[in-house]
């Protein structure tokens, strides 16, 4: 891309990366990190004619958020006991 002085880098993040949600801190922090890198290298890349963007899709049903493989809901009773029903309504 630098040699051609032309290119486009597309980074996928999350529409939720600007917010915090219970039990999602590490995931959202990683997505915000990608956004920070994207913004941070804009000036570095522009001198080579390379564009750099991030796409922030909304919620898409995956195994991560439906609890099938992540085991996320497996300990829901323990989470309710520890943190209360109100926190679990936000999950």
mmCIF file of C-alpha atoms in Angstrom:
data_model
loop_
_atom_site.group_PDB
_atom_site.id
_atom_site.type_symbol
_atom_site.label_atom_id
_atom_site.label_comp_id
_atom_site.label_asym_id
_atom_site.label_seq_id
_atom_site.Cartn_x
_atom_site.Cartn_y
_atom_site.Cartn_z
ATOM 1 C CA UNK A 1 0.000 0.000 0.000
ATOM 2 C CA UNK A 2 2.807 2.411 0.817
ATOM 3 C CA UNK A 3 4.587 1.634 -2.424
ATOM 4 C CA UNK A 4 1.359 2.109 -4.410
ATOM 5 C CA UNK A 5 0.536 5.178 -2.299
ATOM 6 C CA UNK A 6 -3.027 3.970 -2.149
ATOM 7 C CA UNK A 7 -5.039 1.689 0.103
ATOM 8 C CA UNK A 8 -7.824 1.213 2.569
ATOM 9 C CA UNK A 9 -7.607 -0.476 5.972
ATOM 10 C CA UNK A 10 -10.939 -1.511 7.480
ATOM 11 C CA UNK A 11 -11.093 -2.342 11.202
ATOM 12 C CA UNK A 12 -14.175 -3.924 12.790
ATOM 13 C CA UNK A 13 -15.049 -2.801 16.289
ATOM 14 C CA UNK A 14 -18.386 -2.601 18.074
ATOM 15 C CA UNK A 15 -21.122 -0.019 18.281
ATOM 16 C CA UNK A 16 -21.099 -0.639 22.030
ATOM 17 C CA UNK A 17 -17.412 0.126 22.498
ATOM 18 C CA UNK A 18 -18.121 3.639 23.765
ATOM 19 C CA UNK A 19 -20.216 2.278 26.629
ATOM 20 C CA UNK A 20 -19.689 -0.085 29.495
ATOM 21 C CA UNK A 21 -21.931 -3.034 30.216
ATOM 22 C CA UNK A 22 -21.884 -5.448 33.145
ATOM 23 C CA UNK A 23 -19.434 -8.328 32.646
ATOM 24 C CA UNK A 24 -18.363 -7.044 29.196
ATOM 25 C CA UNK A 25 -15.430 -4.824 30.261
ATOM 26 C CA UNK A 26 -12.592 -6.856 28.712
ATOM 27 C CA UNK A 27 -14.443 -7.339 25.411
ATOM 28 C CA UNK A 28 -15.424 -3.690 25.109
ATOM 29 C CA UNK A 29 -11.958 -2.511 26.120
ATOM 30 C CA UNK A 30 -10.450 -4.574 23.302
ATOM 31 C CA UNK A 31 -12.877 -3.039 20.787
ATOM 32 C CA UNK A 32 -12.124 0.469 22.015
ATOM 33 C CA UNK A 33 -8.427 -0.353 21.661
ATOM 34 C CA UNK A 34 -8.957 -1.114 17.973
ATOM 35 C CA UNK A 35 -10.735 2.220 17.566
ATOM 36 C CA UNK A 36 -7.896 4.036 19.316
ATOM 37 C CA UNK A 37 -5.321 2.463 17.017
ATOM 38 C CA UNK A 38 -7.455 3.321 13.980
ATOM 39 C CA UNK A 39 -7.661 6.977 14.975
ATOM 40 C CA UNK A 40 -4.073 7.114 16.149
ATOM 41 C CA UNK A 41 -2.523 6.045 12.857
ATOM 42 C CA UNK A 42 -4.643 8.285 10.626
ATOM 43 C CA UNK A 43 -1.923 10.899 10.236
ATOM 44 C CA UNK A 44 0.807 8.287 9.823
ATOM 45 C CA UNK A 45 -1.040 6.641 6.945
ATOM 46 C CA UNK A 46 -2.381 9.735 5.204
ATOM 47 C CA UNK A 47 1.057 10.724 3.916
ATOM 48 C CA UNK A 48 1.064 7.433 1.977
ATOM 49 C CA UNK A 49 -2.446 7.891 0.572
ATOM 50 C CA UNK A 50 -3.815 5.112 2.772
ATOM 51 C CA UNK A 51 -7.247 5.503 4.292
ATOM 52 C CA UNK A 52 -8.060 3.885 7.616
ATOM 53 C CA UNK A 53 -11.602 3.408 8.925
ATOM 54 C CA UNK A 54 -13.433 1.514 11.619
ATOM 55 C CA UNK A 55 -16.850 -0.064 11.219
ATOM 56 C CA UNK A 56 -19.019 -0.302 14.315
ATOM 57 C CA UNK A 57 -21.766 -2.853 13.666
ATOM 58 C CA UNK A 58 -24.625 -3.218 16.091
ATOM 59 C CA UNK A 59 -25.591 -6.332 18.022
ATOM 60 C CA UNK A 60 -25.453 -9.522 16.019
ATOM 61 C CA UNK A 61 -26.487 -12.830 17.606
ATOM 62 C CA UNK A 62 -23.406 -14.967 18.176
ATOM 63 C CA UNK A 63 -22.386 -17.687 20.584
ATOM 64 C CA UNK A 64 -20.747 -15.009 22.715
ATOM 65 C CA UNK A 65 -24.005 -13.251 23.585
ATOM 66 C CA UNK A 66 -26.522 -16.101 23.523
ATOM 67 C CA UNK A 67 -24.807 -18.170 26.197
ATOM 68 C CA UNK A 68 -24.705 -21.400 24.196
ATOM 69 C CA UNK A 69 -20.965 -21.988 24.259
ATOM 70 C CA UNK A 70 -19.640 -19.237 26.434
ATOM 71 C CA UNK A 71 -21.226 -20.669 29.568
ATOM 72 C CA UNK A 72 -22.259 -17.107 30.325
ATOM 73 C CA UNK A 73 -25.680 -18.013 31.695
ATOM 74 C CA UNK A 74 -24.418 -21.187 33.390
ATOM 75 C CA UNK A 75 -23.745 -19.374 36.646
ATOM 76 C CA UNK A 76 -26.622 -16.884 36.457
ATOM 77 C CA UNK A 77 -28.041 -18.043 39.801
ATOM 78 C CA UNK A 78 -24.672 -17.355 41.421
ATOM 79 C CA UNK A 79 -24.472 -13.945 39.749
ATOM 80 C CA UNK A 80 -27.959 -13.048 41.003
ATOM 81 C CA UNK A 81 -27.019 -14.147 44.512
ATOM 82 C CA UNK A 82 -23.787 -12.143 44.428
ATOM 83 C CA UNK A 83 -24.827 -8.973 42.548
ATOM 84 C CA UNK A 84 -28.623 -8.915 42.699
ATOM 85 C CA UNK A 85 -31.460 -9.252 40.220
ATOM 86 C CA UNK A 86 -31.056 -5.682 38.908
ATOM 87 C CA UNK A 87 -27.593 -6.354 37.484
ATOM 88 C CA UNK A 88 -28.765 -9.540 35.765
ATOM 89 C CA UNK A 89 -31.593 -7.709 34.002
ATOM 90 C CA UNK A 90 -28.927 -5.638 32.204
ATOM 91 C CA UNK A 91 -27.090 -8.717 30.941
#
